[in-house]
mmCIF file of N, CA, C and O and ligand atoms in Angstrom:
data_model
loop_
_atom_site.group_PDB
_atom_site.id
_atom_site.type_symbol
_atom_site.label_atom_id
_atom_site.label_comp_id
_atom_site.label_asym_id
_atom_site.label_seq_id
_atom_site.Cartn_x
_atom_site.Cartn_y
_atom_site.Cartn_z
ATOM 1 N N MET A 1 62.445 58.114 77.626
ATOM 2 C CA MET A 1 62.759 58.593 76.306
ATOM 3 C C MET A 1 62.322 60.009 76.277
ATOM 4 O O MET A 1 61.247 60.437 76.758
ATOM 5 N N LEU A 2 63.117 60.951 75.549
ATOM 6 C CA LEU A 2 62.940 62.259 75.476
ATOM 7 C C LEU A 2 61.965 62.583 74.328
ATOM 8 O O LEU A 2 62.169 62.182 73.166
ATOM 9 N N SER A 3 60.796 63.260 74.558
ATOM 10 C CA SER A 3 59.861 63.478 73.478
ATOM 11 C C SER A 3 60.361 64.653 72.658
ATOM 12 O O SER A 3 61.233 65.477 73.027
ATOM 13 N N ARG A 4 59.956 64.798 71.421
ATOM 14 C CA ARG A 4 60.328 65.867 70.594
ATOM 15 C C ARG A 4 60.055 67.168 71.271
ATOM 16 O O ARG A 4 60.832 68.156 71.166
ATOM 17 N N ARG A 5 58.799 67.329 71.779
ATOM 18 C CA ARG A 5 58.395 68.597 72.364
ATOM 19 C C ARG A 5 59.300 68.933 73.526
ATOM 20 O O ARG A 5 59.833 69.973 73.733
ATOM 21 N N ARG A 6 59.579 67.887 74.424
ATOM 22 C CA ARG A 6 60.478 68.190 75.613
ATOM 23 C C ARG A 6 61.917 68.691 75.074
ATOM 24 O O ARG A 6 62.572 69.467 75.662
ATOM 25 N N PHE A 7 62.303 67.981 74.071
ATOM 26 C CA PHE A 7 63.727 68.230 73.513
ATOM 27 C C PHE A 7 63.730 69.704 72.991
ATOM 28 O O PHE A 7 64.704 70.418 73.372
ATOM 29 N N ILE A 8 62.777 70.100 72.288
ATOM 30 C CA ILE A 8 62.580 71.497 71.737
ATOM 31 C C ILE A 8 62.634 72.478 72.885
ATOM 32 O O ILE A 8 63.270 73.579 72.840
ATOM 33 N N MET A 9 61.931 72.034 73.948
ATOM 34 C CA MET A 9 61.978 73.182 75.144
ATOM 35 C C MET A 9 63.306 73.005 75.947
ATOM 36 O O MET A 9 63.730 74.047 76.398
ATOM 37 N N LEU A 10 63.929 71.947 75.946
ATOM 38 C CA LEU A 10 65.283 71.853 76.652
ATOM 39 C C LEU A 10 66.336 72.614 76.005
ATOM 40 O O LEU A 10 67.231 73.202 76.680
ATOM 41 N N VAL A 11 66.483 72.486 74.664
ATOM 42 C CA VAL A 11 67.624 73.136 73.967
ATOM 43 C C VAL A 11 67.868 74.592 74.195
ATOM 44 O O VAL A 11 68.929 74.935 74.563
ATOM 45 N N PRO A 12 66.876 75.408 74.163
ATOM 46 C CA PRO A 12 67.145 76.794 74.475
ATOM 47 C C PRO A 12 67.385 76.970 75.967
ATOM 48 O O PRO A 12 68.345 77.883 76.191
ATOM 49 N N ALA A 13 66.886 76.252 76.880
ATOM 50 C CA ALA A 13 67.231 76.284 78.119
ATOM 51 C C ALA A 13 68.861 76.053 78.482
ATOM 52 O O ALA A 13 69.511 76.701 79.189
ATOM 53 N N VAL A 14 69.213 74.989 77.846
ATOM 54 C CA VAL A 14 70.586 74.570 78.058
ATOM 55 C C VAL A 14 71.504 75.599 77.354
ATOM 56 O O VAL A 14 72.678 75.967 77.901
ATOM 57 N N THR A 15 71.164 76.109 76.178
ATOM 58 C CA THR A 15 71.938 77.148 75.501
ATOM 59 C C THR A 15 72.070 78.390 76.374
ATOM 60 O O THR A 15 73.167 78.928 76.590
ATOM 61 N N VAL A 16 70.933 78.901 76.929
ATOM 62 C CA VAL A 16 70.995 80.012 77.782
ATOM 63 C C VAL A 16 71.751 79.862 78.983
ATOM 64 O O VAL A 16 72.718 80.622 79.506
ATOM 65 N N GLY A 17 71.737 78.650 79.625
ATOM 66 C CA GLY A 17 72.491 78.215 80.794
ATOM 67 C C GLY A 17 73.999 78.255 80.381
ATOM 68 O O GLY A 17 74.779 78.742 81.263
ATOM 69 N N THR A 18 74.353 77.687 79.241
ATOM 70 C CA THR A 18 75.738 77.721 78.835
ATOM 71 C C THR A 18 76.270 79.169 78.621
ATOM 72 O O THR A 18 77.449 79.475 79.077
ATOM 73 N N LEU A 19 75.482 80.002 78.016
ATOM 74 C CA LEU A 19 75.917 81.326 77.820
ATOM 75 C C LEU A 19 76.052 82.033 79.088
ATOM 76 O O LEU A 19 76.913 82.779 79.378
ATOM 77 N N MET A 20 75.157 81.836 80.133
ATOM 78 C CA MET A 20 75.400 82.563 81.305
ATOM 79 C C MET A 20 76.532 82.127 82.093
ATOM 80 O O MET A 20 77.238 82.961 82.708
ATOM 81 N N ALA A 21 76.888 80.735 81.946
ATOM 82 C CA ALA A 21 78.028 80.259 82.656
ATOM 83 C C ALA A 21 79.326 80.852 82.097
ATOM 84 O O ALA A 21 80.182 81.290 82.746
ATOM 85 N N SER A 22 79.317 81.018 80.653
ATOM 86 C CA SER A 22 80.583 81.491 80.067
ATOM 87 C C SER A 22 80.677 82.992 80.391
ATOM 88 O O SER A 22 81.800 83.528 80.499
ATOM 89 N N THR A 23 79.605 83.628 80.431
ATOM 90 C CA THR A 23 79.594 85.087 80.769
ATOM 91 C C THR A 23 80.170 85.216 82.217
ATOM 92 O O THR A 23 80.873 86.111 82.420
ATOM 93 N N ALA A 24 79.611 84.375 83.131
ATOM 94 C CA ALA A 24 80.159 84.484 84.503
ATOM 95 C C ALA A 24 81.626 84.256 84.580
ATOM 96 O O ALA A 24 82.325 84.952 85.378
ATOM 97 N N LEU A 25 82.150 83.255 83.833
ATOM 98 C CA LEU A 25 83.577 82.910 83.744
ATOM 99 C C LEU A 25 84.338 84.182 83.273
ATOM 100 O O LEU A 25 85.360 84.513 83.866
ATOM 101 N N ALA A 26 83.806 84.759 82.231
ATOM 102 C CA ALA A 26 84.542 85.928 81.615
ATOM 103 C C ALA A 26 84.561 87.007 82.579
ATOM 104 O O ALA A 26 85.517 87.875 82.388
ATOM 105 N N GLN A 27 83.685 87.160 83.497
ATOM 106 C CA GLN A 27 83.551 88.284 84.335
ATOM 107 C C GLN A 27 84.268 87.965 85.612
ATOM 108 O O GLN A 27 84.129 88.851 86.549
ATOM 109 N N ALA A 28 84.782 86.729 85.890
ATOM 110 C CA ALA A 28 85.570 86.559 87.084
ATOM 111 C C ALA A 28 86.608 87.638 87.387
ATOM 112 O O ALA A 28 87.294 88.032 86.454
ATOM 113 N N LYS A 29 86.519 88.088 88.656
ATOM 114 C CA LYS A 29 87.566 89.252 88.893
ATOM 115 C C LYS A 29 88.939 88.667 89.354
ATOM 116 O O LYS A 29 88.975 87.791 90.200
ATOM 117 N N LEU A 30 89.880 89.193 88.859
ATOM 118 C CA LEU A 30 91.225 88.846 89.388
ATOM 119 C C LEU A 30 91.450 89.606 90.714
ATOM 120 O O LEU A 30 91.135 90.738 90.858
ATOM 121 N N THR A 31 91.918 88.924 91.579
ATOM 122 C CA THR A 31 92.321 89.409 93.005
ATOM 123 C C THR A 31 93.793 89.555 93.215
ATOM 124 O O THR A 31 94.483 88.754 92.479
ATOM 125 N N GLU A 32 94.178 90.418 93.944
ATOM 126 C CA GLU A 32 95.615 90.594 94.190
ATOM 127 C C GLU A 32 96.255 89.361 94.873
ATOM 128 O O GLU A 32 97.446 89.153 94.719
ATOM 129 N N SER A 33 95.399 88.545 95.520
ATOM 130 C CA SER A 33 95.860 87.357 96.281
ATOM 131 C C SER A 33 96.051 86.174 95.365
ATOM 132 O O SER A 33 96.605 85.083 95.750
ATOM 133 N N ASP A 34 95.606 86.295 94.012
ATOM 134 C CA ASP A 34 95.754 85.168 93.083
ATOM 135 C C ASP A 34 97.187 84.938 92.849
ATOM 136 O O ASP A 34 97.963 85.905 92.748
ATOM 137 N N PRO A 35 97.615 83.695 92.970
ATOM 138 C CA PRO A 35 99.045 83.339 92.838
ATOM 139 C C PRO A 35 99.704 84.001 91.609
ATOM 140 O O PRO A 35 100.728 84.417 91.722
ATOM 141 N N THR A 36 98.928 83.859 90.543
ATOM 142 C CA THR A 36 99.644 84.412 89.240
ATOM 143 C C THR A 36 99.704 85.955 89.238
ATOM 144 O O THR A 36 100.623 86.676 88.941
ATOM 145 N N ALA A 37 98.638 86.492 89.932
ATOM 146 C CA ALA A 37 98.639 88.017 90.108
ATOM 147 C C ALA A 37 99.826 88.484 90.955
ATOM 148 O O ALA A 37 100.478 89.454 90.806
ATOM 149 N N GLN A 38 100.015 87.660 92.155
ATOM 150 C CA GLN A 38 101.142 87.999 92.947
ATOM 151 C C GLN A 38 102.535 87.821 92.275
ATOM 152 O O GLN A 38 103.365 88.730 92.503
ATOM 153 N N ALA A 39 102.547 86.834 91.432
ATOM 154 C CA ALA A 39 103.793 86.607 90.730
ATOM 155 C C ALA A 39 104.138 87.666 89.785
ATOM 156 O O ALA A 39 105.348 88.146 89.591
ATOM 157 N N LEU A 40 103.086 88.363 89.277
ATOM 158 C CA LEU A 40 103.247 89.469 88.292
ATOM 159 C C LEU A 40 103.118 90.867 89.053
ATOM 160 O O LEU A 40 103.090 91.860 88.257
ATOM 161 N N GLY A 41 103.055 90.794 90.298
ATOM 162 C CA GLY A 41 102.920 92.144 91.008
ATOM 163 C C GLY A 41 101.656 92.878 90.728
ATOM 164 O O GLY A 41 101.671 94.214 90.773
ATOM 165 N N TYR A 42 100.448 92.175 90.435
ATOM 166 C CA TYR A 42 99.350 92.901 90.143
ATOM 167 C C TYR A 42 98.838 93.722 91.393
ATOM 168 O O TYR A 42 98.704 93.285 92.409
ATOM 169 N N LYS A 43 98.413 94.947 91.096
ATOM 170 C CA LYS A 43 97.613 95.738 91.992
ATOM 171 C C LYS A 43 96.484 96.361 91.363
ATOM 172 O O LYS A 43 96.515 96.743 90.217
ATOM 173 N N ASP A 44 95.384 96.357 92.201
ATOM 174 C CA ASP A 44 94.134 96.968 91.639
ATOM 175 C C ASP A 44 94.236 98.457 91.332
ATOM 176 O O ASP A 44 93.507 99.055 90.597
ATOM 177 N N ASP A 45 95.227 99.004 92.144
ATOM 178 C CA ASP A 45 95.494 100.385 91.950
ATOM 179 C C ASP A 45 96.911 100.690 91.641
ATOM 180 O O ASP A 45 97.872 100.493 92.574
ATOM 181 N N ALA A 46 97.335 101.104 90.452
ATOM 182 C CA ALA A 46 98.701 101.343 90.112
ATOM 183 C C ALA A 46 99.520 102.295 90.966
ATOM 184 O O ALA A 46 100.658 102.125 91.088
ATOM 185 N N SER A 47 98.718 103.179 91.740
ATOM 186 C CA SER A 47 99.398 104.147 92.448
ATOM 187 C C SER A 47 100.037 103.276 93.725
ATOM 188 O O SER A 47 100.862 103.943 94.508
ATOM 189 N N LYS A 48 99.650 102.114 93.931
ATOM 190 C CA LYS A 48 100.053 101.306 95.104
ATOM 191 C C LYS A 48 101.178 100.365 94.650
ATOM 192 O O LYS A 48 101.609 99.433 95.490
ATOM 193 N N VAL A 49 101.604 100.488 93.385
ATOM 194 C CA VAL A 49 102.793 99.531 93.010
ATOM 195 C C VAL A 49 104.126 99.945 93.720
ATOM 196 O O VAL A 49 104.384 101.090 93.930
ATOM 197 N N ASP A 50 104.642 98.884 94.203
ATOM 198 C CA ASP A 50 106.154 99.043 94.967
ATOM 199 C C ASP A 50 107.149 99.332 93.768
ATOM 200 O O ASP A 50 107.607 98.412 93.202
ATOM 201 N N THR A 51 107.359 100.518 93.586
ATOM 202 C CA THR A 51 108.203 100.995 92.429
ATOM 203 C C THR A 51 109.693 100.646 92.709
ATOM 204 O O THR A 51 110.438 100.486 91.738
ATOM 205 N N LYS A 52 109.981 100.214 93.805
ATOM 206 C CA LYS A 52 111.433 99.833 94.078
ATOM 207 C C LYS A 52 111.558 98.314 93.636
ATOM 208 O O LYS A 52 112.492 97.905 93.042
ATOM 209 N N LYS A 53 110.493 97.512 93.979
ATOM 210 C CA LYS A 53 110.481 96.131 93.657
ATOM 211 C C LYS A 53 110.199 96.001 92.186
ATOM 212 O O LYS A 53 110.656 95.052 91.488
ATOM 213 N N TYR A 54 109.361 96.867 91.687
ATOM 214 C CA TYR A 54 109.003 96.706 90.277
ATOM 215 C C TYR A 54 109.497 97.924 89.448
ATOM 216 O O TYR A 54 108.659 98.841 89.118
ATOM 217 N N ALA A 55 110.749 97.837 89.193
ATOM 218 C CA ALA A 55 111.479 99.086 88.489
ATOM 219 C C ALA A 55 110.973 99.324 87.118
ATOM 220 O O ALA A 55 111.166 100.391 86.544
ATOM 221 N N THR A 56 110.160 98.326 86.549
ATOM 222 C CA THR A 56 109.751 98.520 85.143
ATOM 223 C C THR A 56 108.420 99.282 85.127
ATOM 224 O O THR A 56 108.028 99.681 83.998
ATOM 225 N N TYR A 57 107.917 99.640 86.279
ATOM 226 C CA TYR A 57 106.681 100.429 86.417
ATOM 227 C C TYR A 57 107.021 101.774 85.807
ATOM 228 O O TYR A 57 108.029 102.524 86.213
ATOM 229 N N LYS A 58 106.209 102.216 84.904
ATOM 230 C CA LYS A 58 106.269 103.623 84.348
ATOM 231 C C LYS A 58 105.085 104.458 84.777
ATOM 232 O O LYS A 58 103.983 104.018 84.784
ATOM 233 N N PRO A 59 105.367 105.740 85.287
ATOM 234 C CA PRO A 59 104.178 106.539 85.816
ATOM 235 C C PRO A 59 103.187 106.738 84.634
ATOM 236 O O PRO A 59 103.670 106.963 83.544
ATOM 237 N N GLY A 60 101.990 106.607 84.909
ATOM 238 C CA GLY A 60 100.885 106.727 83.949
ATOM 239 C C GLY A 60 100.424 105.419 83.242
ATOM 240 O O GLY A 60 99.446 105.305 82.634
ATOM 241 N N SER A 61 101.374 104.403 83.494
ATOM 242 C CA SER A 61 100.915 103.101 83.012
ATOM 243 C C SER A 61 99.768 102.476 83.875
ATOM 244 O O SER A 61 99.964 102.465 85.062
ATOM 245 N N SER A 62 98.899 101.841 83.177
ATOM 246 C CA SER A 62 97.782 101.095 83.960
ATOM 247 C C SER A 62 97.146 100.089 83.007
ATOM 248 O O SER A 62 97.243 100.152 81.804
ATOM 249 N N CYS A 63 96.270 99.342 83.557
ATOM 250 C CA CYS A 63 95.538 98.279 82.704
ATOM 251 C C CYS A 63 94.855 98.962 81.690
ATOM 252 O O CYS A 63 94.853 98.444 80.553
ATOM 253 N N GLY A 64 94.216 100.003 81.890
ATOM 254 C CA GLY A 64 93.500 100.824 80.904
ATOM 255 C C GLY A 64 94.200 101.180 79.662
ATOM 256 O O GLY A 64 93.627 101.395 78.580
ATOM 257 N N ASN A 65 95.498 101.371 79.728
ATOM 258 C CA ASN A 65 96.286 101.636 78.587
ATOM 259 C C ASN A 65 97.292 100.571 78.191
ATOM 260 O O ASN A 65 98.280 100.756 77.498
ATOM 261 N N CYS A 66 96.980 99.330 78.557
ATOM 262 C CA CYS A 66 97.784 98.109 78.372
ATOM 263 C C CYS A 66 97.214 97.295 77.226
ATOM 264 O O CYS A 66 96.019 97.276 77.026
ATOM 265 N N VAL A 67 98.132 96.825 76.359
ATOM 266 C CA VAL A 67 97.701 96.132 75.105
ATOM 267 C C VAL A 67 96.896 94.826 75.448
ATOM 268 O O VAL A 67 96.120 94.434 74.702
ATOM 269 N N GLN A 68 97.128 94.342 76.686
ATOM 270 C CA GLN A 68 96.369 93.108 77.073
ATOM 271 C C GLN A 68 94.838 93.410 77.535
ATOM 272 O O GLN A 68 94.075 92.525 77.714
ATOM 273 N N TYR A 69 94.604 94.600 77.721
ATOM 274 C CA TYR A 69 93.298 95.044 78.369
ATOM 275 C C TYR A 69 92.333 95.238 77.172
ATOM 276 O O TYR A 69 92.646 95.942 76.270
ATOM 277 N N SER A 70 91.111 94.667 77.370
ATOM 278 C CA SER A 70 90.043 94.896 76.312
ATOM 279 C C SER A 70 88.754 95.402 76.993
ATOM 280 O O SER A 70 87.763 95.243 76.357
ATOM 281 N N GLY A 71 88.874 96.077 77.945
ATOM 282 C CA GLY A 71 87.702 96.752 78.602
ATOM 283 C C GLY A 71 87.308 97.941 77.668
ATOM 284 O O GLY A 71 88.042 98.544 77.008
ATOM 285 N N LYS A 72 86.030 98.394 77.993
ATOM 286 C CA LYS A 72 85.556 99.558 77.330
ATOM 287 C C LYS A 72 86.061 100.807 77.941
ATOM 288 O O LYS A 72 86.101 100.883 79.139
ATOM 289 N N ALA A 73 86.187 101.945 77.201
ATOM 290 C CA ALA A 73 86.664 103.121 77.744
ATOM 291 C C ALA A 73 85.626 103.657 78.697
ATOM 292 O O ALA A 73 84.364 103.496 78.539
ATOM 293 N N GLY A 74 86.042 104.045 79.846
ATOM 294 C CA GLY A 74 85.181 104.629 80.874
ATOM 295 C C GLY A 74 84.720 103.652 81.869
ATOM 296 O O GLY A 74 84.162 104.025 82.899
ATOM 297 N N GLU A 75 84.806 102.306 81.618
ATOM 298 C CA GLU A 75 84.415 101.250 82.468
ATOM 299 C C GLU A 75 85.517 100.979 83.611
ATOM 300 O O GLU A 75 86.744 101.260 83.298
ATOM 301 N N ALA A 76 84.997 100.704 84.847
ATOM 302 C CA ALA A 76 86.040 100.479 85.883
ATOM 303 C C ALA A 76 86.930 99.289 85.757
ATOM 304 O O ALA A 76 88.007 99.243 86.265
ATOM 305 N N SER A 77 86.523 98.396 85.017
ATOM 306 C CA SER A 77 87.339 97.122 84.784
ATOM 307 C C SER A 77 86.989 96.440 83.489
ATOM 308 O O SER A 77 85.994 96.837 82.747
ATOM 309 N N GLY A 78 87.790 95.551 83.208
ATOM 310 C CA GLY A 78 87.576 94.824 81.900
ATOM 311 C C GLY A 78 88.518 93.621 81.837
ATOM 312 O O GLY A 78 89.453 93.418 82.640
ATOM 313 N N PRO A 79 88.289 92.804 80.772
ATOM 314 C CA PRO A 79 89.064 91.566 80.724
ATOM 315 C C PRO A 79 90.570 91.858 80.353
ATOM 316 O O PRO A 79 90.920 92.723 79.639
ATOM 317 N N CYS A 80 91.322 90.946 80.955
ATOM 318 C CA CYS A 80 92.853 90.944 80.608
ATOM 319 C C CYS A 80 93.269 89.634 79.922
ATOM 320 O O CYS A 80 93.071 88.651 80.646
ATOM 321 N N ALA A 81 93.774 89.574 78.893
ATOM 322 C CA ALA A 81 94.216 88.422 78.102
ATOM 323 C C ALA A 81 95.342 87.796 78.791
ATOM 324 O O ALA A 81 95.442 86.547 78.799
ATOM 325 N N ALA A 82 96.228 88.550 79.629
ATOM 326 C CA ALA A 82 97.266 87.941 80.290
ATOM 327 C C ALA A 82 96.824 86.908 81.483
ATOM 328 O O ALA A 82 97.535 86.165 81.867
ATOM 329 N N PHE A 83 95.580 87.283 81.909
ATOM 330 C CA PHE A 83 95.068 86.518 83.024
ATOM 331 C C PHE A 83 93.742 85.762 82.543
ATOM 332 O O PHE A 83 92.788 85.653 83.451
ATOM 333 N N GLY A 84 93.830 85.164 81.453
ATOM 334 C CA GLY A 84 92.775 84.318 80.854
ATOM 335 C C GLY A 84 91.351 85.064 80.772
ATOM 336 O O GLY A 84 90.374 84.357 80.849
ATOM 337 N N GLY A 85 91.432 86.307 80.615
ATOM 338 C CA GLY A 85 90.133 87.065 80.382
ATOM 339 C C GLY A 85 89.448 87.390 81.616
ATOM 340 O O GLY A 85 88.360 88.049 81.640
ATOM 341 N N LYS A 86 90.100 87.160 82.821
ATOM 342 C CA LYS A 86 89.611 87.712 84.138
ATOM 343 C C LYS A 86 89.505 89.183 84.137
ATOM 344 O O LYS A 86 90.288 89.838 83.587
ATOM 345 N N ALA A 87 88.552 89.844 84.822
ATOM 346 C CA ALA A 87 88.389 91.249 84.836
ATOM 347 C C ALA A 87 89.508 91.827 85.827
ATOM 348 O O ALA A 87 89.820 91.307 86.960
ATOM 349 N N VAL A 88 90.202 92.883 85.277
ATOM 350 C CA VAL A 88 91.184 93.667 86.058
ATOM 351 C C VAL A 88 90.729 95.037 86.144
ATOM 352 O O VAL A 88 89.901 95.538 85.338
ATOM 353 N N SER A 89 91.167 95.643 87.210
ATOM 354 C CA SER A 89 90.749 97.109 87.245
ATOM 355 C C SER A 89 91.420 97.954 86.262
ATOM 356 O O SER A 89 92.669 97.891 85.969
ATOM 357 N N ALA A 90 90.781 98.943 85.645
ATOM 358 C CA ALA A 90 91.378 99.767 84.620
ATOM 359 C C ALA A 90 92.431 100.561 85.255
ATOM 360 O O ALA A 90 93.264 100.930 84.538
ATOM 361 N N LYS A 91 92.360 100.841 86.587
ATOM 362 C CA LYS A 91 93.319 101.564 87.216
ATOM 363 C C LYS A 91 94.514 100.741 87.736
ATOM 364 O O LYS A 91 95.460 101.180 88.385
ATOM 365 N N GLY A 92 94.457 99.410 87.420
ATOM 366 C CA GLY A 92 95.383 98.402 88.003
ATOM 367 C C GLY A 92 96.733 98.455 87.139
ATOM 368 O O GLY A 92 96.972 99.143 86.214
ATOM 369 N N TRP A 93 97.602 97.515 87.573
ATOM 370 C CA TRP A 93 98.904 97.422 86.830
ATOM 371 C C TRP A 93 99.507 96.097 87.300
ATOM 372 O O TRP A 93 99.419 95.602 88.351
ATOM 373 N N CYS A 94 100.355 95.501 86.400
ATOM 374 C CA CYS A 94 101.209 94.342 86.712
ATOM 375 C C CYS A 94 102.417 94.385 85.817
ATOM 376 O O CYS A 94 102.448 95.306 84.864
ATOM 377 N N MET A 95 103.494 93.650 86.055
ATOM 378 C CA MET A 95 104.649 93.823 85.322
ATOM 379 C C MET A 95 104.599 93.232 83.807
ATOM 380 O O MET A 95 105.587 93.364 83.141
ATOM 381 N N ALA A 96 103.412 92.704 83.499
ATOM 382 C CA ALA A 96 103.290 92.322 82.062
ATOM 383 C C ALA A 96 102.787 93.488 81.195
ATOM 384 O O ALA A 96 102.544 93.251 80.051
ATOM 385 N N TRP A 97 102.666 94.649 81.883
ATOM 386 C CA TRP A 97 102.245 95.779 81.137
ATOM 387 C C TRP A 97 102.912 96.130 79.885
ATOM 388 O O TRP A 97 104.215 96.261 79.909
ATOM 389 N N VAL A 98 102.183 96.320 78.730
ATOM 390 C CA VAL A 98 102.795 96.734 77.528
ATOM 391 C C VAL A 98 101.891 97.866 76.941
ATOM 392 O O VAL A 98 100.711 97.581 76.860
ATOM 393 N N LYS A 99 102.444 98.954 76.654
ATOM 394 C CA LYS A 99 101.686 100.144 76.075
ATOM 395 C C LYS A 99 100.810 99.760 74.922
ATOM 396 O O LYS A 99 101.325 99.132 73.911
ATOM 397 N N LYS A 100 99.472 100.026 74.927
ATOM 398 C CA LYS A 100 98.585 99.842 73.942
ATOM 399 C C LYS A 100 98.983 100.936 72.723
ATOM 400 O O LYS A 100 99.222 102.015 72.933
ATOM 401 N N ALA A 101 98.988 100.322 71.553
ATOM 402 C CA ALA A 101 99.487 101.105 70.329
ATOM 403 C C ALA A 101 98.303 102.101 70.071
ATOM 404 O O ALA A 101 97.226 101.896 70.368
HETATM 405 FE FE1 SF4 B 1 96.802 95.009 83.610
HETATM 406 FE FE2 SF4 B 1 98.202 94.713 81.455
HETATM 407 FE FE3 SF4 B 1 98.910 93.553 83.528
HETATM 408 FE FE4 SF4 B 1 96.712 92.812 82.373
HETATM 409 S S1 SF4 B 1 98.817 92.538 81.609
HETATM 410 S S2 SF4 B 1 96.826 93.064 84.664
HETATM 411 S S3 SF4 B 1 95.943 94.802 81.530
HETATM 412 S S4 SF4 B 1 98.839 95.708 83.239
#
């Protein structure tokens, strides 16, 4: 049986552990080899996009100015809503790019 004292000690530990796990998930990095990333032509570096294959690519477009990107200005990467919050490179690009208003 769990004593009250032990319960009180366990609750914060479980809460911290859960927060750490969710933070780690949110910071999972999208890789170019991810099947969904491949399907959308994701590149960590927009300058390496095959512009013949992805004719919708517009010069100057990148994750950093995409509506799906929620990274902070100046940071190298940030979460992308199109990829479930995985971190994408601010200099990256994929065919789901839409200009941030
Ligand atoms: Fe980058 Fe936008 Fe594609 Fe996400 S949806 S990977 S932010 S271009």
